[in-house]
Amino acid sequence: MKKKLQILVLLQILACQLGSAQTNAPADDWKPASSNQPGREFPKVNSEGRVKFRIVATNAQSVGVTFRDGSPFTKGEDGAWYGYTRPLDEGFHYYLLKIDGAEVPDPNSLMFFGAQRWGSAVEVPAKDSDFYALKHVPQGQLRELFFESKSSASMRRAFVYTPPGYDQSPDRRYPVLYLQHGWGENEYGWGAQGRTREIMDNLIAETKARPFIIVMIYGMTNETQMGGLRNFDIGPFETVLVRELIPFIDSNFRTLPDQPNRAMAGLSMGGMETKTITLRNLDVFSHIGLFSGGSIAVTNITDMAAFKARNKLVFVSYGSRELGNNRGGDPKANVEALQAAGINSHFYVSPDTAHEWQSWRRSLREFAPLLFKP
Amino acid sequence: MKKKLQILVLLQILACQLGSAQTNAPADDWKPASSNQPGREFPKVNSEGRVKFRIVATNAQSVGVTFRDGSPFTKGEDGAWYGYTRPLDEGFHYYLLKIDGAEVPDPNSLMFFGAQRWGSAVEVPAKDSDFYALKHVPQGQLRELFFESKSSASMRRAFVYTPPGYDQSPDRRYPVLYLQHGWGENEYGWGAQGRTREIMDNLIAETKARPFIIVMIYGMTNETQMGGLRNFDIGPFETVLVRELIPFIDSNFRTLPDQPNRAMAGLSMGGMETKTITLRNLDVFSHIGLFSGGSIAVTNITDMAAFKARNKLVFVSYGSRELGNNRGGDPKANVEALQAAGINSHFYVSPDTAHEWQSWRRSLREFAPLLFKP
């Protein structure tokens, strides 16, 4: 009797443990990530948003990834190391491998520039990924070119998105959005991880957005101390953007080269840059987009009458998981105060995302249709 | 006396050893490689073409790189590992780090696609690097776009180089070169490591080459078995190129859409593809470039009269260090036989380079001026 009880208790405990283990075990529906290098099976992502890695490092003592709170990595029967993350937000996440104290890119992933480096990233499939998918719709182009910046004594790279039909409509002119990346990123970000081309092609195909040109450049001028914020002065960047890039674009592309047809937006640091530069240059930009990069308070506007006369849009967005961390006041309250002051102002919250690219892809999707309305 | 002699002998030996050590030690004029990520000090290159690495892998047992015959890596006083290569050829070289059995990209280098992967590479400064330097000359654009391929049921990426002035000359039409990468590489190669944009902009600025469009796509159609050669059939790629890409380019760019204004060239595998496809499509291509990718023998030409009537150029090139390894006959003899048969045929040897990008950059520099002559 006592033994039976003991066995029952043991079975109960075992069942609980098994149940618990089964509950905690990751869903076994792993699929190769779309951010993998061609033909690579790992990393894999499952339906919970976990990412599983396979790392060949035969003689390593310790292997992992830079994601927090994942499973410990263990050696598989094939001699490779395996481990997986906690469930991640839908969307795009930077990471590196950790091998015996080295932090290195994963040879299985495509490379993206973030956190001040070309490194790895993984795409966790999002329920709304359709809006940035490559589709059978008329295609725009992403053009890489260099322009001369006398103020910074350099040739500077720009990426220019031209919408579908640009080459076929030689008499048509287009508005322009200047679109900035965040700190630690560069001019590749919006085209690669931001999916700007796909987002715009799809919006234009659905006639949700007017076709316009988008211009993306590196948002700092201190390349030699790459990304150093301590000595960062926005003045030299403002000069490059306003005095050099805009005239270059207006003379090399078929733009509508006036204030009503010129917008600026940016994410994070790029949002702060956008706020500073647009408020200083009301005669240059009419539409403003701040993605996870602050908001504009009524008190930021020195001459409300002038601002109202010239500004056509203030768009502010955040990921839902980062709201509450806002410097510069409550963004929603700031947007509502602008609305009350008669400014065309919009506030968007990306559901279930943080300070990350899924928030910014969605922000572009929401922002673009509001631009350059007749 | 005996002791003095011993000391002298010892000093002599020591001096010899020091002398020998100084002779074998690498030249101490290391400079950061131009292929480094922004702001990274390592890898460094010296005047002998050696490359020195600094790898942070605190707990690793064994660290190295995939270059052969370098110095062993040892831990420096800062806890990082240091080692250097033998003198390398001038130009561009792929590599990976080796850390305790893992082969991973170097977090200090920019990333390039070669050997079937996005990984690291280092640029050893060449004496003739001026021809592919970014200069203050009129700039072309490198455009990324996608076209629909029904035959392969896919949207396929193309890079299109448009020469300086393309956008400013809406009534001008241009010849087109279709330019292919080698095995293990992809459509990014000619634009990134090949420096196609810089080479062409510079040649055009010096009026050494006529402005023309260059189109670069992935040279295989079996993406799922990325680069698998065993089942590789050139037929499907020929269909994509000739039946889908060319009509797409001719209807989306201001081309001169006829055989006299259409060239094809490629390096290594891309040269072999060029040979096969151009010989099968005399009515499509008039100019042929084979860079380290075989040559055309008189016996390859089934109808010499037809070939002579239609072909305008056969260009064949190799790196000097790879000559003698040629499948398909002696390329110089083949070129001379074509010349004897009345074909406009050229042979170029890149000095002191092997089967590598410096040979192919120079090949493009030599080939482009010969194209589309009135």
XYZ file of C-alpha atoms in Angstrom:
748
model
C 0.000 0.000 0.000
C 2.707 2.385 1.047
C 4.765 1.278 -1.967
C 1.776 1.755 -4.309
C 1.279 5.238 -2.914
C 4.943 5.966 -3.410
C 4.692 4.764 -7.007
C 1.561 6.835 -7.601
C 3.236 9.881 -6.132
C 6.290 9.225 -8.274
C 4.119 8.788 -11.352
C 2.299 11.978 -10.449
C 5.558 13.839 -10.102
C 6.847 12.313 -13.320
C 3.630 13.255 -15.138
C 3.901 16.787 -13.825
C 7.500 16.973 -14.922
C 6.695 15.506 -18.302
C 3.745 17.860 -18.622
C 5.871 20.731 -17.563
C 8.641 19.651 -19.879
C 6.178 19.327 -22.725
C 4.731 22.745 -21.939
C 8.168 24.309 -21.842
C 9.577 22.463 -24.820
C 9.597 24.603 -27.924
C 7.041 23.874 -30.619
C 8.591 21.430 -33.053
C 7.661 23.288 -36.219
C 11.032 24.845 -37.030
C 11.500 26.372 -40.474
C 14.613 27.989 -41.993
C 14.590 31.750 -41.439
C 14.066 33.938 -44.497
C 17.128 35.924 -43.382
C 19.416 32.930 -43.924
C 22.116 32.832 -46.552
C 20.965 30.927 -49.658
C 20.560 27.217 -49.052
C 21.240 27.345 -45.288
C 18.922 25.344 -43.043
C 19.771 27.179 -39.798
C 18.843 29.390 -38.013
C 15.298 28.037 -37.855
C 12.252 29.783 -36.414
C 9.203 28.151 -34.869
C 5.612 29.272 -34.454
C 6.382 30.709 -31.012
C 8.988 33.071 -32.468
C 11.889 31.094 -31.016
C 15.049 30.888 -33.068
C 17.163 27.733 -33.108
C 20.818 27.824 -34.052
C 23.288 25.234 -35.271
C 26.883 26.258 -34.780
C 29.817 24.165 -35.938
C 32.656 24.796 -33.476
C 34.046 21.365 -32.835
C 36.677 22.266 -30.257
C 34.896 25.133 -28.519
C 34.311 25.116 -24.769
C 31.390 27.495 -24.818
C 28.993 28.542 -27.568
C 26.004 30.873 -27.569
C 24.341 33.858 -29.154
C 23.859 37.450 -28.046
C 20.108 36.971 -27.431
C 19.243 36.987 -23.716
C 17.402 34.249 -21.831
C 17.730 31.437 -24.359
C 18.401 27.762 -23.766
C 21.973 26.764 -23.002
C 23.789 25.499 -26.103
C 24.641 21.804 -26.125
C 26.516 19.577 -28.522
C 24.398 17.421 -30.803
C 25.231 13.945 -32.050
C 26.689 15.491 -35.189
C 29.237 17.425 -33.122
C 27.579 20.785 -33.818
C 26.188 23.015 -31.068
C 22.450 23.642 -30.788
C 20.453 26.146 -28.777
C 17.366 28.292 -29.079
C 16.064 31.641 -27.917
C 13.062 32.673 -25.861
C 10.065 33.674 -28.016
C 11.050 36.890 -29.807
C 8.868 39.676 -31.135
C 7.742 39.273 -34.715
C 10.135 40.928 -37.124
C 13.825 41.548 -37.452
C 16.533 41.070 -34.789
C 20.299 41.626 -34.897
C 22.614 39.102 -33.216
C 26.121 37.663 -33.142
C 27.495 34.253 -32.221
C 29.614 33.852 -29.080
C 32.377 31.261 -29.398
C 34.896 30.961 -26.579
C 34.854 34.681 -25.947
C 34.692 35.779 -29.591
C 31.641 37.662 -30.861
C 31.374 36.942 -34.571
C 28.756 36.913 -37.342
C 26.856 33.701 -37.935
C 28.090 32.204 -41.247
C 24.514 31.040 -41.855
C 22.796 34.420 -41.855
C 22.723 37.303 -44.275
C 24.605 40.366 -43.067
C 23.061 43.651 -41.957
C 24.537 46.826 -40.521
C 23.346 47.562 -36.991
C 24.902 48.114 -33.582
C 27.857 49.671 -35.443
C 28.786 46.577 -37.381
C 27.969 44.316 -40.303
C 26.648 41.260 -38.525
C 23.890 38.698 -38.397
C 20.166 39.051 -38.031
C 17.144 36.811 -38.031
C 13.673 37.424 -39.377
C 10.852 36.093 -37.183
C 7.835 35.727 -39.486
C 5.159 38.292 -38.691
C 1.440 37.801 -39.135
C 1.389 40.995 -41.185
C 4.535 40.252 -43.238
C 2.543 40.510 -46.475
C 2.944 44.290 -46.651
C 6.737 44.012 -47.022
C 6.823 40.858 -49.156
C 8.379 40.861 -52.627
C 5.348 40.578 -54.906
C 4.450 40.393 -58.550
C 3.627 44.095 -58.715
C 5.274 46.894 -60.693
C 8.765 47.261 -59.259
C 10.666 50.332 -58.177
C 14.455 50.503 -58.111
C 16.931 51.013 -55.303
C 19.837 52.983 -56.734
C 23.262 53.290 -55.163
C 25.170 56.417 -56.096
C 27.719 58.850 -54.724
C 27.496 62.609 -54.404
C 30.196 65.104 -53.628
C 30.022 66.800 -50.228
C 32.355 69.771 -50.113
C 31.488 70.558 -46.499
C 32.695 67.120 -45.352
C 35.352 66.824 -48.082
C 34.041 63.421 -49.111
C 32.147 61.451 -51.706
C 29.066 60.203 -49.859
C 26.886 57.202 -50.686
C 23.161 57.683 -51.189
C 20.489 55.111 -51.853
C 17.609 56.438 -53.899
C 14.326 54.586 -54.261
C 12.601 55.474 -57.523
C 8.991 54.291 -57.754
C 7.615 51.959 -60.448
C 7.207 53.818 -63.725
C 9.872 56.427 -62.995
C 11.914 55.522 -66.085
C 8.842 55.155 -68.258
C 7.430 58.610 -67.456
C 10.152 61.042 -68.538
C 7.893 64.059 -68.146
C 6.630 63.250 -64.676
C 8.110 64.818 -61.530
C 7.906 63.324 -58.038
C 7.906 64.458 -54.387
C 10.826 63.318 -52.225
C 11.087 61.802 -48.741
C 14.464 61.984 -46.964
C 14.498 58.945 -44.685
C 17.027 58.382 -41.893
C 18.214 55.283 -40.015
C 18.913 54.979 -36.286
C 22.080 55.165 -34.222
C 24.511 52.326 -34.968
C 22.934 51.796 -38.368
C 23.727 53.276 -41.762
C 22.337 54.171 -45.163
C 21.758 50.492 -46.037
C 19.238 49.989 -43.226
C 15.985 51.238 -44.738
C 16.614 49.402 -48.019
C 17.684 46.081 -46.469
C 16.087 45.384 -43.076
C 13.568 48.222 -43.529
C 12.159 46.731 -46.749
C 11.473 50.211 -48.072
C 11.351 49.102 -51.694
C 8.876 46.300 -51.069
C 6.692 48.409 -48.753
C 6.477 51.263 -51.235
C 5.973 49.070 -54.317
C 3.112 47.299 -52.547
C 1.478 50.498 -51.251
C 1.721 52.079 -54.704
C 0.319 48.943 -56.386
C -2.699 49.197 -54.081
C -2.907 52.960 -54.757
C -2.593 53.509 -51.018
C 0.398 55.813 -51.446
C 1.285 58.309 -54.134
C 4.511 57.409 -55.973
C 7.429 59.396 -54.573
C 11.212 59.232 -54.406
C 12.972 58.217 -51.172
C 16.560 59.218 -50.398
C 18.668 57.521 -47.717
C 22.143 58.601 -46.568
C 24.364 57.973 -43.556
C 23.109 60.188 -40.748
C 26.399 61.230 -39.188
C 29.501 62.948 -40.501
C 32.089 61.604 -38.054
C 32.924 58.391 -39.927
C 36.411 58.154 -38.490
C 34.965 57.904 -34.980
C 32.100 55.868 -36.363
C 28.947 56.571 -34.445
C 30.617 58.471 -31.646
C 27.834 60.358 -29.924
C 29.892 62.344 -27.437
C 31.224 64.708 -30.089
C 28.215 64.409 -32.360
C 27.084 67.740 -33.732
C 24.026 67.679 -35.956
C 25.155 70.871 -37.705
C 27.544 69.238 -40.211
C 24.956 66.572 -41.050
C 22.295 69.234 -41.541
C 24.654 70.995 -43.967
C 25.228 67.788 -45.937
C 21.512 67.045 -46.097
C 20.027 70.472 -46.712
C 22.781 72.312 -48.590
C 24.369 69.480 -50.581
C 22.169 66.398 -50.884
C 18.866 68.141 -51.639
C 20.305 70.290 -54.455
C 22.067 67.190 -55.828
C 18.857 65.151 -55.821
C 16.837 68.007 -57.291
C 19.284 68.359 -60.167
C 19.792 64.631 -60.810
C 16.254 63.288 -60.387
C 12.908 64.482 -61.700
C 11.732 65.893 -58.386
C 9.096 68.420 -57.504
C 11.776 70.628 -55.967
C 9.745 72.673 -53.526
C 8.796 72.625 -49.874
C 5.265 71.200 -50.262
C 6.767 68.165 -52.002
C 9.590 67.460 -49.565
C 9.346 65.311 -46.424
C 11.804 64.116 -43.818
C 11.431 61.146 -41.496
C 13.684 58.989 -39.392
C 13.752 56.286 -36.777
C 15.205 56.659 -33.287
C 18.270 58.932 -33.654
C 17.021 59.653 -37.180
C 13.747 60.846 -35.675
C 15.572 63.210 -33.360
C 17.562 64.472 -36.347
C 14.351 64.902 -38.284
C 12.768 66.903 -35.486
C 15.746 69.243 -35.143
C 16.323 69.730 -38.863
C 12.704 70.153 -39.916
C 11.942 72.637 -37.143
C 14.971 74.665 -38.220
C 14.047 74.419 -41.908
C 10.314 75.057 -42.202
C 10.903 76.405 -45.710
C 12.535 73.148 -46.833
C 10.291 70.357 -45.475
C 6.493 70.231 -45.217
C 5.975 66.689 -43.872
C 7.617 65.260 -40.738
C 7.836 61.640 -39.547
C 9.278 60.625 -36.170
C 9.442 56.824 -35.682
C 10.444 55.864 -32.118
C 12.355 59.107 -32.082
C 10.530 61.621 -29.940
C 7.625 63.894 -30.681
C 7.022 67.575 -31.203
C 5.546 69.474 -28.289
C 3.685 72.711 -28.839
C 6.458 74.362 -26.852
C 9.036 73.132 -29.427
C 7.419 75.405 -31.998
C 8.650 78.976 -31.665
C 6.259 80.520 -34.190
C 3.011 78.554 -34.350
C 1.504 80.712 -37.073
C 4.510 80.162 -39.341
C 4.531 76.429 -38.543
C 0.808 76.069 -39.300
C 1.222 77.912 -42.568
C 4.052 75.698 -43.759
C 3.717 72.267 -42.132
C 1.402 69.721 -43.721
C 1.937 66.701 -41.443
C 3.497 65.647 -38.151
C 3.506 61.851 -37.800
C 4.709 60.225 -34.574
C 4.946 56.491 -33.924
C 6.248 54.008 -31.364
C 6.287 50.288 -30.758
C 3.757 49.376 -28.067
C 6.448 47.732 -25.932
C 8.614 50.849 -25.799
C 5.884 53.348 -24.897
C 6.460 54.845 -21.479
C 10.210 55.136 -22.055
C 9.755 58.401 -23.900
C 12.069 61.266 -23.422
C 10.609 64.642 -24.341
C 7.134 64.084 -23.004
C 4.223 61.760 -23.728
C 4.121 61.436 -27.537
C 0.370 60.839 -27.679
C -0.340 63.912 -25.579
C 2.042 65.928 -27.754
C 0.288 64.772 -30.921
C -3.102 65.629 -29.455
C -1.871 69.068 -28.455
C -0.689 69.635 -32.030
C -4.064 68.496 -33.314
C -5.769 70.910 -30.931
C -3.523 73.642 -32.295
C -4.761 72.848 -35.801
C -1.787 70.825 -37.055
C -2.414 67.714 -39.188
C -0.854 65.342 -36.687
C -1.029 61.547 -36.439
C -0.032 59.046 -33.760
C 0.551 55.367 -34.485
C 1.425 52.513 -32.133
C 2.834 49.305 -33.618
C 1.220 46.423 -31.730
C 3.433 44.039 -29.738
C 6.756 45.405 -30.937
C 9.545 47.324 -29.261
C 12.382 49.590 -30.442
C 12.950 47.434 -33.514
C 12.501 47.248 -37.267
C 9.005 45.736 -37.259
C 7.827 48.960 -35.595
C 9.566 51.030 -38.261
C 8.390 48.999 -41.264
C 4.844 49.462 -39.992
C 5.511 53.132 -39.324
C 6.558 53.628 -42.956
C 3.443 51.748 -44.092
C 1.262 54.098 -42.021
C 3.219 57.269 -42.817
C 3.615 56.938 -46.609
C -0.113 57.146 -47.437
C -0.354 60.447 -45.540
C 2.345 62.109 -47.625
C 1.967 64.641 -50.422
C -1.791 64.661 -50.558
C -3.157 67.101 -53.155
C 90.966 35.169 -23.301
C 88.929 32.032 -23.780
C 86.002 33.723 -22.062
C 86.325 36.815 -24.293
C 86.305 34.603 -27.378
C 83.217 32.829 -26.116
C 81.488 36.172 -25.588
C 82.476 37.342 -29.077
C 81.176 34.129 -30.598
C 77.985 34.482 -28.634
C 77.609 38.086 -29.754
C 78.259 36.994 -33.332
C 75.598 34.326 -33.086
C 73.209 36.761 -31.470
C 73.861 39.344 -34.196
C 73.222 36.714 -36.871
C 70.010 35.688 -35.193
C 68.911 39.280 -34.838
C 69.820 39.925 -38.452
C 67.987 36.845 -39.554
C 65.004 37.726 -37.411
C 64.962 41.207 -38.880
C 65.115 39.811 -42.404
C 62.220 37.436 -41.830
C 60.106 39.760 -39.741
C 57.328 41.420 -41.699
C 57.793 45.051 -42.687
C 56.446 47.179 -39.861
C 54.349 49.518 -41.997
C 50.901 48.055 -41.312
C 47.892 50.101 -42.362
C 44.174 49.296 -41.900
C 42.770 47.531 -44.964
C 40.322 49.476 -47.120
C 38.008 46.450 -46.913
C 37.549 46.897 -43.170
C 34.260 47.812 -41.567
C 34.096 51.548 -40.771
C 36.445 52.566 -37.966
C 38.141 49.148 -37.585
C 41.900 49.105 -37.259
C 42.381 45.429 -38.183
C 43.006 43.628 -40.483
C 46.107 45.622 -41.446
C 48.170 45.231 -44.602
C 51.870 45.972 -45.024
C 54.000 46.889 -48.023
C 54.830 43.229 -48.639
C 51.149 42.371 -49.076
C 50.974 40.552 -45.752
C 47.747 40.833 -43.788
C 47.778 41.014 -39.998
C 44.741 40.046 -37.962
C 43.583 40.817 -34.449
C 40.985 38.389 -33.172
C 39.318 38.711 -29.789
C 38.564 35.176 -28.591
C 39.587 35.231 -24.972
C 38.914 31.595 -24.107
C 39.804 29.992 -27.433
C 42.402 27.218 -27.684
C 43.206 27.767 -31.323
C 42.720 30.745 -33.625
C 43.642 31.302 -37.257
C 42.445 32.286 -40.696
C 41.750 30.341 -43.876
C 44.836 31.753 -45.659
C 47.568 29.138 -46.071
C 51.164 29.443 -44.880
C 50.772 32.329 -42.460
C 52.387 32.845 -39.080
C 50.903 30.922 -36.161
C 48.457 33.045 -34.159
C 49.580 33.988 -30.660
C 47.982 35.858 -27.810
C 49.069 39.449 -27.348
C 49.399 41.316 -24.075
C 45.863 42.636 -24.541
C 44.482 39.078 -24.578
C 43.626 39.225 -28.292
C 45.112 36.845 -30.861
C 47.492 38.128 -33.536
C 48.845 36.531 -36.691
C 49.732 37.436 -40.243
C 49.725 35.901 -43.701
C 52.444 35.262 -46.233
C 52.730 38.041 -48.859
C 49.538 37.896 -50.924
C 48.926 38.999 -54.507
C 47.776 42.567 -54.916
C 44.010 42.821 -54.916
C 41.057 41.163 -53.275
C 41.021 37.924 -51.243
C 38.184 36.068 -49.514
C 38.796 34.532 -46.068
C 37.175 33.357 -42.844
C 38.367 33.180 -39.260
C 38.973 29.802 -37.615
C 38.135 29.706 -33.918
C 38.226 26.351 -32.130
C 36.894 24.527 -35.169
C 34.384 27.183 -36.237
C 34.802 28.965 -39.579
C 33.167 32.359 -39.229
C 33.307 35.824 -40.809
C 35.720 38.320 -39.318
C 33.659 40.957 -37.462
C 36.229 43.528 -38.602
C 35.813 43.127 -42.349
C 33.114 44.092 -44.798
C 31.142 41.154 -46.165
C 31.296 39.807 -49.711
C 29.678 36.826 -51.396
C 32.190 34.253 -52.611
C 32.878 30.561 -52.094
C 29.094 30.162 -51.668
C 28.776 32.398 -48.647
C 28.676 35.943 -47.351
C 32.006 36.213 -45.586
C 35.113 38.292 -45.109
C 37.648 39.592 -47.563
C 40.712 41.783 -47.504
C 41.962 44.264 -50.058
C 45.736 44.253 -50.572
C 46.582 47.648 -52.096
C 47.637 47.332 -55.717
C 50.074 49.592 -57.509
C 47.437 50.143 -60.167
C 44.489 50.627 -57.781
C 43.803 54.074 -59.224
C 41.681 52.685 -62.073
C 39.056 51.329 -59.633
C 39.222 54.143 -57.072
C 36.166 56.231 -56.244
C 37.001 59.593 -57.839
C 35.557 63.030 -58.282
C 34.305 62.246 -61.779
C 30.741 62.093 -63.132
C 29.083 59.177 -61.359
C 27.021 56.338 -62.726
C 24.444 54.471 -60.656
C 24.195 50.860 -59.568
C 20.499 49.982 -59.508
C 18.988 47.014 -57.723
C 15.723 45.780 -59.176
C 13.693 42.620 -59.635
C 12.293 41.130 -62.811
C 9.785 38.359 -63.257
C 11.092 35.089 -64.656
C 8.223 32.857 -65.700
C 10.546 30.043 -66.768
C 12.001 29.768 -63.256
C 8.780 30.854 -61.512
C 10.635 33.505 -59.544
C 11.292 37.184 -59.105
C 15.008 37.560 -59.841
C 17.369 40.305 -58.700
C 19.339 42.268 -61.275
C 21.929 44.964 -60.744
C 22.039 47.486 -63.548
C 24.874 49.962 -63.964
C 23.717 53.083 -65.768
C 26.534 55.361 -66.911
C 26.975 59.017 -65.882
C 24.473 61.206 -67.707
C 21.909 58.453 -68.259
C 19.169 60.337 -66.396
C 20.130 63.663 -67.938
C 19.927 62.439 -71.543
C 16.351 61.188 -71.959
C 16.708 60.859 -75.727
C 19.943 58.912 -75.725
C 20.065 55.117 -76.078
C 22.918 52.901 -74.904
C 24.521 49.541 -75.738
C 24.361 46.830 -73.061
C 26.913 44.419 -71.602
C 25.612 41.348 -69.744
C 28.323 40.548 -67.196
C 28.525 37.306 -65.198
C 30.251 36.348 -61.944
C 32.106 33.116 -61.220
C 31.123 29.896 -59.470
C 30.369 30.377 -55.765
C 29.679 34.060 -56.334
C 26.494 35.918 -57.133
C 25.023 39.003 -58.757
C 26.611 41.284 -56.125
C 30.167 40.350 -57.118
C 30.883 42.635 -60.064
C 29.407 45.654 -58.282
C 31.121 45.083 -54.920
C 34.497 43.312 -55.214
C 34.592 43.847 -58.998
C 34.340 47.648 -58.672
C 32.420 47.798 -61.935
C 30.906 51.188 -61.171
C 34.224 52.816 -60.334
C 36.047 51.201 -63.279
C 33.426 52.311 -65.767
C 32.976 55.818 -64.348
C 36.743 56.324 -64.540
C 37.110 54.910 -68.067
C 34.199 57.041 -69.274
C 35.610 60.161 -67.590
C 38.851 59.610 -69.501
C 36.857 58.921 -72.702
C 38.572 55.541 -72.872
C 35.250 53.685 -73.019
C 31.932 54.577 -74.587
C 29.128 54.891 -72.030
C 27.074 51.695 -71.908
C 24.722 49.870 -69.562
C 25.893 46.780 -67.650
C 23.484 44.135 -66.341
C 24.431 41.594 -63.678
C 22.288 38.660 -62.500
C 22.843 35.406 -60.628
C 24.295 32.927 -63.100
C 22.528 29.766 -61.997
C 18.906 28.775 -61.593
C 19.230 26.088 -58.933
C 19.068 28.346 -55.877
C 17.700 25.631 -53.629
C 20.846 23.553 -54.162
C 22.887 26.722 -54.205
C 25.786 26.381 -56.579
C 25.416 22.658 -57.093
C 27.402 21.895 -60.227
C 26.578 18.219 -60.598
C 23.042 18.901 -61.794
C 23.853 22.244 -63.354
C 22.249 22.707 -66.740
C 23.016 25.944 -68.539
C 19.759 25.716 -70.514
C 17.457 27.215 -67.868
C 19.928 30.053 -67.216
C 20.172 30.746 -70.954
C 16.380 30.985 -71.053
C 16.333 33.459 -68.154
C 19.060 35.581 -69.726
C 18.110 35.544 -73.387
C 14.332 35.145 -73.321
C 13.414 37.030 -70.133
C 16.134 39.381 -68.922
C 17.087 40.918 -72.279
C 13.490 41.782 -73.242
C 12.946 43.170 -69.733
C 16.045 45.373 -69.949
C 15.212 46.493 -73.479
C 11.747 47.565 -72.407
C 12.761 49.184 -69.090
C 15.989 50.950 -70.056
C 16.917 53.146 -72.999
C 18.967 50.499 -74.765
C 20.072 50.108 -78.336
C 18.166 46.823 -78.529
C 19.998 45.070 -81.317
C 22.779 42.553 -81.757
C 25.565 45.019 -82.666
C 24.961 46.807 -79.362
C 24.812 43.782 -77.086
C 27.799 42.105 -75.419
C 28.242 39.267 -72.957
C 31.218 38.605 -70.709
C 31.932 36.612 -67.594
C 34.667 35.417 -65.297
C 35.560 31.784 -64.674
C 32.242 29.856 -64.736
C 30.695 33.040 -66.123
C 33.212 32.913 -68.967
C 32.246 29.345 -69.788
C 28.586 30.394 -69.712
C 29.402 33.310 -71.985
C 31.160 31.057 -74.477
C 28.285 28.576 -74.632
C 25.512 31.148 -74.765
C 27.116 33.537 -77.248
C 28.097 30.749 -79.660
C 24.494 29.516 -79.554
C 23.091 33.027 -79.974
C 25.109 34.773 -82.669
C 22.038 36.869 -83.498
C 21.813 38.173 -79.929
C 25.398 39.093 -78.948
C 28.139 40.687 -81.045
C 30.918 41.098 -78.450
C 32.312 38.301 -76.259
C 34.533 38.515 -73.158
C 36.008 35.462 -71.406
C 37.938 36.323 -68.221
C 39.795 33.318 -66.773
C 37.034 31.242 -68.294
C 38.337 29.475 -71.353
C 38.798 30.618 -74.922
C 37.190 30.016 -78.271
C 39.005 27.651 -80.626
C 38.427 27.807 -84.340
C 36.973 24.335 -84.013
C 34.316 25.648 -81.582
C 32.847 27.697 -84.423
C 30.566 25.595 -86.591
C 29.984 28.201 -89.307
C 32.964 30.530 -89.590
C 31.386 32.690 -92.287
C 28.313 33.332 -90.154
C 30.487 33.987 -87.091
C 32.698 36.460 -88.970
C 29.665 38.263 -90.312
C 28.106 38.713 -86.891
C 30.857 38.768 -84.263
C 32.656 42.022 -83.575
C 35.037 40.996 -80.757
C 36.391 37.970 -78.918
C 38.348 39.023 -75.813
C 40.169 36.427 -73.718
C 42.122 37.109 -70.530
C 43.891 35.307 -67.699
C 45.942 36.109 -64.633
C 49.627 35.423 -65.304
C 49.827 33.024 -62.351
C 47.026 30.800 -63.638
C 48.235 30.445 -67.224
C 49.143 26.882 -68.016
C 46.157 25.502 -66.094
C 43.875 26.044 -69.066
C 41.280 23.561 -70.028
C 40.165 23.802 -73.634
C 43.507 24.539 -75.198
C 46.108 27.289 -75.012
C 44.116 30.529 -74.906
C 46.811 32.603 -76.588
C 47.085 30.142 -79.464
C 43.290 30.087 -79.769
C 43.163 33.884 -79.903
C 45.891 33.964 -82.539
C 44.054 31.374 -84.616
C 40.917 33.524 -84.460
C 42.952 36.540 -85.519
C 44.372 34.527 -88.425
C 40.802 33.648 -89.371
C 39.953 37.354 -89.517
C 38.174 37.697 -86.171
C 38.782 40.816 -84.055
C 40.308 38.908 -81.165
C 42.314 40.128 -78.176
C 44.369 38.372 -75.502
C 45.247 39.993 -72.185
C 47.352 38.689 -69.302
C 47.040 40.385 -65.907
C 50.560 40.605 -64.454
C 51.326 38.811 -61.192
C 47.781 37.764 -60.394
C 46.005 34.431 -60.294
C 42.377 33.274 -60.509
C 41.201 36.276 -58.494
C 39.403 39.605 -58.679
C 42.440 41.745 -59.496
C 42.706 39.799 -62.772
C 39.029 40.416 -63.498
C 39.001 44.114 -62.599
C 41.899 44.567 -65.012
C 40.142 42.421 -67.592
C 37.099 44.708 -67.463
C 39.391 47.737 -67.775
C 40.961 46.228 -70.915
C 37.720 44.860 -72.363
C 35.396 47.866 -71.950
C 37.327 50.195 -74.313
C 37.051 47.595 -77.093
C 33.262 47.442 -76.917
C 30.722 48.993 -79.268
C 33.145 50.848 -81.469
C 31.432 52.710 -84.287
